[in-house]
């Protein structure tokens, strides 16, 4: 985790929620005399919750839990519950079974009711009904109005659990739903152990805002009679609490105190369940316990997924195909079921999942196990021991210890995966990552449609993955990959579940006028400190964000960098050096660490600017937190492979389709030139026009201390009148630098004293030196050195047809140096032909422009002034204002305020 203290407003959101809810719980704990209260968990489940609300669970035939009633009751009593109830979905079978065994039990169930006008299913908790009433409740739940009216007629108390959480996303849901709920219900669950603070505090403040006048207004507006639902608008709403536990891990740790005057005397003649029902009806309820963001749900889902891995049965292909759901739902369920069933063949992996389940229940692995496992996995056993110890001996710290242990376990396993992948690649006929050309990588980027060729090695071909023994790789990676998959999946699911209706929560908070989520973007990039144009532009953007204190923070993965204002740095878990592409480093970050930073930082949108590992992470964050995501497109990869490889059109189309699939996953794409925007929205890429935003890089502050370099000191035999061309860029094939020898040769026929200075480094340096032996090669130059070169030399030449923008053009303009470039992409949006530079089509035209510039002395000074003026049109403030607006962070008024503060 980044240790630098960032702008404190990003953390205030979470802290304010925590403080507000703790104060509420403290007030509730003082409402009643505890000696006259019964503790009860009003919301918990066991194995009889066997038909889940979630679609994937139904498709795969998975119950919500395998928890036995006996274990649940033991957990409830161990946590201090004095009355037992089990609120399974749409049935009270467990309650009836307990009563049959002579165990005093408050009958309860959580009914799934249908809201017809919203096409929405909501949950309603009901208590104290008979078996005959249960049948009628199940008949009535097809219409929530009929259901709640029936409970009022029969004097069956009901509670609306997790009012802001719904199991499905539904565009028909609007805020009128909550106006109706306010009329229909008296009791609301404000403390749910499996939900997060934001939903809990929003629910609390909403219920506290429901005055009698408001409820009367809502009743008139929606033509509802509160009395028919058993609601008295003049009485205060009732707050309740429950754990919503499905595993037994947190049962009874959240719940409600039920106040019964003269409790001890009444217990002599009445059962606890009777007294509890009375208190619920009267509304003498005070919630207790803590909400722990998504950490509790993460632990519960890890326990659930661990059991799924060992208990899942083949759901049947026809069931998957014919079940209700989208194509993606069915494909996802098919993939999961096949992966899990295949993994069940690996006994060691299945055994480990059993150990995970046991540890979360407080049971340590066998002591001998640590000596039996290999060195690679001893760490896993140690972490499971820590979790089990915490569950048994440190219950107050269990949530924190368990989540930290899972995070450390995920990191360790990913390090192991990286190590084994590297070994597997090396063992595959000695093929190394840095030996692959772009052609080879692209051609192998295909999965054979005949799966036996992939997994069994038959029908091997060179143009896809069939010549890699995937079965062998799969065997070597099955344990760490599957465990990592389960750990990542539980994190993703636990957060996604909470925020699948994020848009509705935002609307709710705005309407309420309280607890609005902070609006901040986390900007991920694989490159920031490297020696390339993308890093230069991103560094400039970061400086402006820091200077103006804008609501964006960068995050990079780097082994040596340190965090700074508006900059998080995470350490890589693996690094690969691709020498073939100029020692380009690929750094693999810790996925869960970035997810934690996003959550704790109060961010609500994500930006990515490189197609490397950070692109995958940005999409993971998008799905995990249900937030908008944006991609900032710096590189035209299709043009890159066209100019640097011999791939044919079919193979280039393969890359194009991959890029199209990637870009379509984002809510918006930022591009740097009109040509790129037209391409992305055209028939080849098919992105919607309103998803593609035209932006620009801004000029960076000119070094006022810089002085012009003396040509005679830089170039042997030169003087101040010697015509000198200058270029600064990465020296690589796609930059068009190999046009320079012909351009120089043609121009020197009329300008025999013409010289060229080249600043930069890259994989094509030695080859270019051979082709341009008279050129001055300076290598990579600092900003101060570049400033002197821009000021002292004459004309910037930029022969790249590849660049999407051209930062160096702006740098040249900012120092008064005109620029010559091809009439394409980024340059043609910046350069004004024959005003501040030249735009040409061919090599001969470029040579002619060189000659024209140096022979027309009168226009040189004018062009220099026009270049300076053009640079002024690319100032940071308007460009960043538009960028913020396109991100949905419209800070036009705030921008100036932030800048003033900064």
Coordinates of C-alpha atoms in Angstrom, one line a residue, residues 359-729:
X359 CA -9.6 -22.4 9.1
X360 CA -12.4 -19.9 8.7
X361 CA -14.5 -21.9 11.1
X362 CA -11.6 -21.9 13.6
X363 CA -10.1 -25.3 13.0
X364 CA -6.3 -25.5 12.4
X365 CA -4.7 -27.8 9.8
X366 CA -3.1 -31.0 11.1
X367 CA 0.3 -30.3 12.6
X368 CA 1.9 -33.0 10.4
X369 CA 0.6 -31.3 7.3
X370 CA 3.2 -28.5 7.5
X371 CA 6.0 -31.1 7.3
X372 CA 4.4 -33.0 4.5
X373 CA 3.8 -30.1 2.1
X374 CA 6.6 -28.7 -0.2
X375 CA 8.5 -25.6 0.6
X376 CA 6.4 -23.6 -1.9
X377 CA 3.3 -24.2 0.1
X378 CA 4.4 -24.0 3.8
X379 CA 3.5 -20.3 3.6
X380 CA -0.1 -21.3 2.8
X381 CA -0.4 -23.5 5.9
X382 CA 1.1 -20.8 8.1
X383 CA -1.6 -18.3 6.9
X384 CA -4.4 -20.8 7.5
X385 CA -3.1 -21.3 11.0
X386 CA -3.1 -17.6 11.6
X387 CA -6.8 -17.4 10.4
X388 CA -7.8 -20.3 12.6
X389 CA -6.0 -18.9 15.7
X390 CA -7.7 -15.5 15.2
X391 CA -11.2 -17.1 14.9
X392 CA -10.7 -19.0 18.1
X393 CA -8.6 -16.7 20.3
X394 CA -8.9 -13.1 18.8
X395 CA -12.5 -12.7 17.7
X396 CA -12.3 -8.9 17.8
X397 CA -9.4 -8.9 15.3
X398 CA -10.5 -11.9 13.2
X399 CA -11.9 -9.9 10.3
X400 CA -8.7 -7.9 9.9
X401 CA -6.3 -10.8 10.4
X402 CA -8.2 -13.0 8.0
X403 CA -8.4 -10.4 5.3
X404 CA -4.7 -9.6 5.7
X405 CA -3.8 -13.2 5.6
X406 CA -5.8 -13.8 2.4
X407 CA -4.1 -10.8 0.8
X408 CA -0.7 -12.1 1.7
X409 CA -1.6 -15.5 0.5
X410 CA -2.8 -14.1 -2.8
X411 CA 0.5 -12.2 -3.3
X412 CA 2.6 -15.3 -2.4
X413 CA 0.7 -17.5 -4.9
X414 CA 1.0 -15.0 -7.6
X415 CA 4.8 -14.9 -7.1
X416 CA 4.7 -18.6 -7.4
X417 CA 2.6 -18.5 -10.6
X418 CA 5.0 -16.0 -12.1
X419 CA 8.0 -18.2 -11.2
X420 CA 6.3 -21.3 -12.7
X421 CA 5.1 -19.6 -15.9
X422 CA 8.6 -18.4 -16.6
X423 CA 9.9 -21.9 -16.0
X424 CA 7.2 -23.4 -18.3
X425 CA 8.0 -21.0 -21.1
X426 CA 11.7 -21.8 -20.8
X427 CA 11.0 -25.6 -20.8
X428 CA 8.9 -25.3 -24.0
X429 CA 11.8 -25.9 -26.5
X430 CA 13.8 -23.1 -25.0
X431 CA 11.4 -20.3 -26.2
X432 CA 11.9 -17.1 -24.2
X433 CA 9.6 -14.2 -23.9
X434 CA 12.1 -11.7 -25.2
X435 CA 12.9 -13.9 -28.2
X436 CA 9.4 -13.6 -29.6
X437 CA 8.9 -11.1 -32.4
X438 CA 5.7 -9.2 -32.8
X439 CA 4.9 -11.6 -35.7
X440 CA 5.3 -14.7 -33.6
X441 CA 3.3 -13.3 -30.7
X442 CA 0.4 -12.3 -33.0
X443 CA 0.4 -15.6 -34.9
X444 CA 0.3 -17.6 -31.7
X445 CA -2.5 -15.3 -30.3
X446 CA -5.2 -17.9 -31.4
X447 CA -6.8 -20.8 -29.6
X448 CA -7.5 -23.8 -31.8
X449 CA -11.2 -24.6 -32.1
X450 CA -10.3 -28.3 -31.6
X451 CA -9.8 -28.3 -27.8
X452 CA -8.0 -31.6 -27.9
X453 CA -5.3 -29.9 -29.8
X454 CA -4.8 -27.5 -27.0
X455 CA -5.0 -29.8 -24.0
X456 CA -3.9 -33.1 -25.5
X457 CA -1.4 -31.8 -27.9
X458 CA -2.9 -33.3 -31.1
X459 CA -2.9 -31.7 -34.5
X460 CA 0.0 -29.3 -33.7
X461 CA 0.3 -26.1 -35.7
X462 CA 2.7 -23.3 -35.6
X463 CA 0.1 -20.6 -36.0
X464 CA -1.7 -21.1 -32.7
X465 CA -1.2 -22.4 -29.1
X466 CA -1.5 -26.1 -30.0
X467 CA 2.3 -26.5 -30.0
X468 CA 2.4 -25.7 -26.3
X469 CA 1.4 -28.5 -24.0
X470 CA -1.3 -26.7 -22.1
X471 CA -2.3 -29.8 -20.2
X472 CA 1.2 -30.0 -18.7
X473 CA 1.2 -26.2 -17.9
X474 CA -2.3 -26.6 -16.4
X475 CA -1.1 -29.4 -14.2
X476 CA 1.8 -27.4 -12.9
X477 CA -0.3 -24.3 -12.2
X478 CA -3.6 -25.8 -11.1
X479 CA -3.1 -25.4 -7.4
X480 CA -1.8 -21.8 -7.2
X481 CA -4.0 -20.6 -10.1
X482 CA -7.2 -22.0 -8.7
X483 CA -6.5 -20.8 -5.2
X484 CA -5.7 -17.3 -6.5
X485 CA -8.8 -17.4 -8.7
X486 CA -10.9 -18.2 -5.6
X487 CA -9.2 -15.5 -3.6
X488 CA -9.6 -12.9 -6.3
X489 CA -13.2 -14.1 -7.1
X490 CA -14.3 -13.7 -3.5
X491 CA -12.9 -10.2 -3.4
X492 CA -14.5 -9.3 -6.7
X493 CA -17.9 -10.8 -5.8
X494 CA -18.1 -9.4 -2.3
X495 CA -17.6 -5.9 -3.6
X496 CA -19.6 -6.3 -6.8
X497 CA -22.6 -7.6 -4.8
X498 CA -22.6 -4.5 -2.7
X499 CA -22.2 -2.1 -5.6
X500 CA -24.2 -3.7 -8.4
X501 CA -26.7 -0.8 -8.1
X502 CA -24.1 1.9 -7.5
X503 CA -25.9 4.4 -9.8
X504 CA -29.0 4.0 -7.7
X505 CA -27.0 4.6 -4.5
X506 CA -25.5 7.8 -6.0
X507 CA -29.0 9.0 -6.9
X508 CA -30.3 8.1 -3.5
X509 CA -27.5 10.0 -1.8
X510 CA -28.0 13.1 -4.0
X511 CA -31.8 13.1 -3.2
X512 CA -31.1 12.6 0.5
X513 CA -28.5 15.4 0.4
X514 CA -26.1 13.4 2.6
X515 CA -23.4 10.8 2.3
X516 CA -22.7 11.4 -1.4
X517 CA -19.7 9.3 -2.5
X518 CA -16.6 11.2 -3.2
X519 CA -15.9 11.8 -6.9
X520 CA -12.3 10.8 -7.6
X521 CA -10.5 9.0 -10.4
X522 CA -7.6 6.6 -10.1
X523 CA -5.3 6.7 -13.1
X524 CA -3.4 3.5 -13.9
X525 CA -0.5 3.4 -16.2
X526 CA 2.3 0.9 -17.0
X527 CA 4.7 3.7 -17.8
X528 CA 5.4 7.0 -16.1
X529 CA 9.2 7.1 -15.4
X530 CA 10.4 5.4 -18.6
X531 CA 12.3 7.1 -21.4
X532 CA 9.5 7.5 -24.0
X533 CA 7.0 10.0 -25.2
X534 CA 4.1 8.5 -23.3
X535 CA 5.9 8.8 -20.0
X536 CA 6.8 12.4 -20.8
X537 CA 3.1 13.3 -21.5
X538 CA 1.9 11.4 -18.4
X539 CA 4.5 13.1 -16.2
X540 CA 3.3 16.4 -17.4
X541 CA -0.3 15.5 -16.6
X542 CA 0.7 14.4 -13.1
X543 CA 2.5 17.6 -12.5
X544 CA -0.6 19.6 -13.4
X545 CA -2.8 17.4 -11.2
X546 CA -0.4 18.0 -8.3
X547 CA -0.1 21.7 -9.0
X548 CA -3.9 22.2 -9.2
X549 CA -4.8 19.5 -6.6
X550 CA -7.3 17.9 -9.0
X551 CA -9.4 14.9 -8.0
X552 CA -7.2 12.4 -9.9
X553 CA -4.4 10.2 -8.5
X554 CA -2.0 8.2 -10.5
X555 CA -0.9 4.7 -9.7
X556 CA 2.1 3.0 -11.1
X557 CA 3.9 -0.3 -10.6
X558 CA 7.7 0.3 -10.0
X559 CA 10.4 -1.3 -7.9
X560 CA 12.3 1.9 -7.2
X561 CA 9.9 4.8 -7.4
X562 CA 8.4 6.3 -4.2
X563 CA 4.9 7.6 -3.6
X564 CA 4.2 11.3 -3.8
X565 CA 1.3 13.7 -3.8
X566 CA -1.4 12.3 -6.1
X567 CA 0.9 9.3 -6.9
X568 CA 0.6 5.7 -5.5
X569 CA 3.4 3.3 -6.2
X570 CA 3.0 -0.4 -5.8
X571 CA 5.9 -2.9 -6.0
X572 CA 5.8 -5.5 -8.8
X573 CA 5.4 -9.1 -8.0
X574 CA 7.2 -10.0 -11.2
X575 CA 9.2 -8.1 -13.9
X576 CA 10.0 -9.2 -17.5
X577 CA 12.6 -7.5 -19.6
X578 CA 11.8 -7.6 -23.3
X579 CA 15.1 -6.8 -25.0
X580 CA 13.8 -7.1 -28.5
X581 CA 11.8 -3.9 -27.9
X582 CA 14.5 -1.7 -26.4
X583 CA 14.7 -3.3 -23.0
X584 CA 11.0 -2.6 -22.4
X585 CA 10.0 -3.7 -18.9
X586 CA 6.7 -5.4 -18.2
X587 CA 5.8 -5.1 -14.5
X588 CA 3.1 -7.3 -12.9
X589 CA 1.5 -5.6 -9.9
X590 CA -0.5 -7.1 -7.0
X591 CA -4.1 -7.0 -8.1
X592 CA -5.5 -7.0 -4.6
X593 CA -3.3 -4.2 -3.4
X594 CA -4.6 -2.0 -6.2
X595 CA -8.2 -3.0 -5.4
X596 CA -7.6 -2.1 -1.7
X597 CA -6.1 1.3 -2.7
X598 CA -9.1 2.0 -4.9
X599 CA -11.6 1.1 -2.1
X600 CA -9.8 2.9 0.8
X601 CA -9.1 6.0 -1.4
X602 CA -12.8 6.7 -2.0
X603 CA -12.4 6.5 -5.8
X604 CA -15.4 6.1 -8.0
X605 CA -14.0 5.8 -11.5
X606 CA -10.9 4.5 -13.2
X607 CA -8.7 5.5 -16.0
X608 CA -6.0 3.5 -17.8
X609 CA -3.6 4.7 -20.4
X610 CA -1.6 1.6 -21.5
X611 CA -2.6 -1.8 -22.9
X612 CA -0.3 -3.8 -20.6
X613 CA -1.1 -5.4 -17.2
X614 CA -2.8 -2.2 -16.0
X615 CA -5.5 -2.6 -18.7
X616 CA -6.5 -6.0 -17.2
X617 CA -6.5 -4.5 -13.7
X618 CA -8.6 -1.5 -14.7
X619 CA -11.3 -3.9 -16.1
X620 CA -11.1 -6.0 -13.0
X621 CA -11.7 -2.8 -10.9
X622 CA -14.5 -1.8 -13.2
X623 CA -16.3 -5.1 -12.6
X624 CA -15.4 -5.3 -8.9
X625 CA -16.7 -1.8 -7.9
X626 CA -19.2 -1.3 -10.8
X627 CA -17.6 2.0 -11.7
X628 CA -17.1 3.8 -15.0
X629 CA -13.8 3.1 -16.7
X630 CA -11.9 5.0 -19.3
X631 CA -9.0 4.3 -21.6
X632 CA -6.5 7.0 -22.8
X633 CA -5.2 5.8 -26.1
X634 CA -1.6 6.8 -26.7
X635 CA -0.4 4.3 -29.3
X636 CA -1.8 3.1 -32.6
X637 CA -0.8 -0.5 -32.4
X638 CA -2.2 -1.4 -35.8
X639 CA 0.1 1.2 -37.4
X640 CA 2.9 0.0 -35.2
X641 CA 2.7 -3.6 -36.4
X642 CA 2.2 -2.4 -39.9
X643 CA 5.5 -0.5 -39.9
X644 CA 7.5 -2.9 -37.8
X645 CA 6.4 -6.4 -38.8
X646 CA 5.7 -8.4 -41.9
X647 CA 2.2 -9.5 -40.7
X648 CA -0.3 -9.8 -43.5
X649 CA -3.7 -8.2 -43.5
X650 CA -5.5 -11.2 -42.0
X651 CA -3.0 -11.3 -39.1
X652 CA -3.3 -7.5 -38.5
X653 CA -7.1 -7.9 -38.5
X654 CA -6.6 -10.4 -35.6
X655 CA -4.9 -7.7 -33.6
X656 CA -7.5 -5.1 -34.6
X657 CA -10.4 -7.3 -33.4
X658 CA -8.6 -7.9 -30.1
X659 CA -8.2 -4.1 -29.6
X660 CA -11.8 -3.6 -30.5
X661 CA -12.9 -6.1 -27.9
X662 CA -10.6 -4.3 -25.3
X663 CA -11.8 -0.8 -26.1
X664 CA -15.4 -1.8 -26.1
X665 CA -15.1 -2.8 -22.5
X666 CA -14.6 0.8 -21.5
X667 CA -17.2 3.5 -20.9
X668 CA -15.1 6.0 -22.8
X669 CA -11.9 6.3 -24.9
X670 CA -9.7 9.4 -25.1
X671 CA -7.9 10.0 -28.4
X672 CA -5.3 12.6 -29.4
X673 CA -6.3 13.3 -33.0
X674 CA -9.3 13.5 -35.3
X675 CA -8.0 10.7 -37.6
X676 CA -8.0 8.3 -34.7
X677 CA -11.4 9.3 -33.5
X678 CA -12.8 8.7 -37.0
X679 CA -11.1 5.3 -37.2
X680 CA -12.5 4.2 -33.8
X681 CA -16.0 5.3 -34.7
X682 CA -15.8 3.8 -38.2
X683 CA -16.8 0.4 -39.5
X684 CA -13.5 -1.2 -38.5
X685 CA -13.7 -0.5 -34.7
X686 CA -17.4 0.4 -34.4
X687 CA -17.3 2.4 -31.1
X688 CA -20.2 4.7 -30.4
X689 CA -19.4 8.3 -31.1
X690 CA -20.4 9.5 -27.7
X691 CA -17.8 7.1 -26.2
X692 CA -14.8 8.6 -28.0
X693 CA -13.5 11.9 -26.6
X694 CA -10.9 14.1 -28.4
X695 CA -8.3 15.5 -26.1
X696 CA -4.7 16.7 -26.2
X697 CA -1.5 16.9 -24.3
X698 CA -0.6 20.3 -22.9
X699 CA 2.6 22.2 -23.1
X700 CA 4.8 22.1 -20.1
X701 CA 6.4 25.1 -18.5
X702 CA 9.4 26.3 -20.5
X703 CA 12.8 26.3 -18.7
X704 CA 13.4 30.0 -18.3
X705 CA 17.0 29.4 -17.2
X706 CA 17.9 27.5 -20.4
X707 CA 20.2 29.2 -22.9
X708 CA 20.7 28.4 -26.6
X709 CA 23.4 25.9 -27.4
X710 CA 26.3 27.1 -29.4
X711 CA 26.3 25.2 -32.8
X712 CA 30.1 25.4 -33.1
X713 CA 30.5 23.6 -29.8
X714 CA 28.1 20.9 -30.7
X715 CA 29.0 20.3 -34.4
X716 CA 32.6 20.3 -35.6
X717 CA 33.2 23.0 -38.3
X718 CA 29.7 24.6 -37.8
X719 CA 28.9 28.2 -37.0
X720 CA 25.8 30.1 -36.1
X721 CA 24.7 30.3 -39.8
X722 CA 25.0 26.6 -40.4
X723 CA 21.6 25.1 -41.2
X724 CA 20.8 22.5 -38.6
X725 CA 17.9 20.1 -38.4
X726 CA 17.0 18.6 -35.0
X727 CA 15.0 15.6 -33.9
X728 CA 14.4 14.1 -30.4
X729 CA 12.5 10.8 -30.1

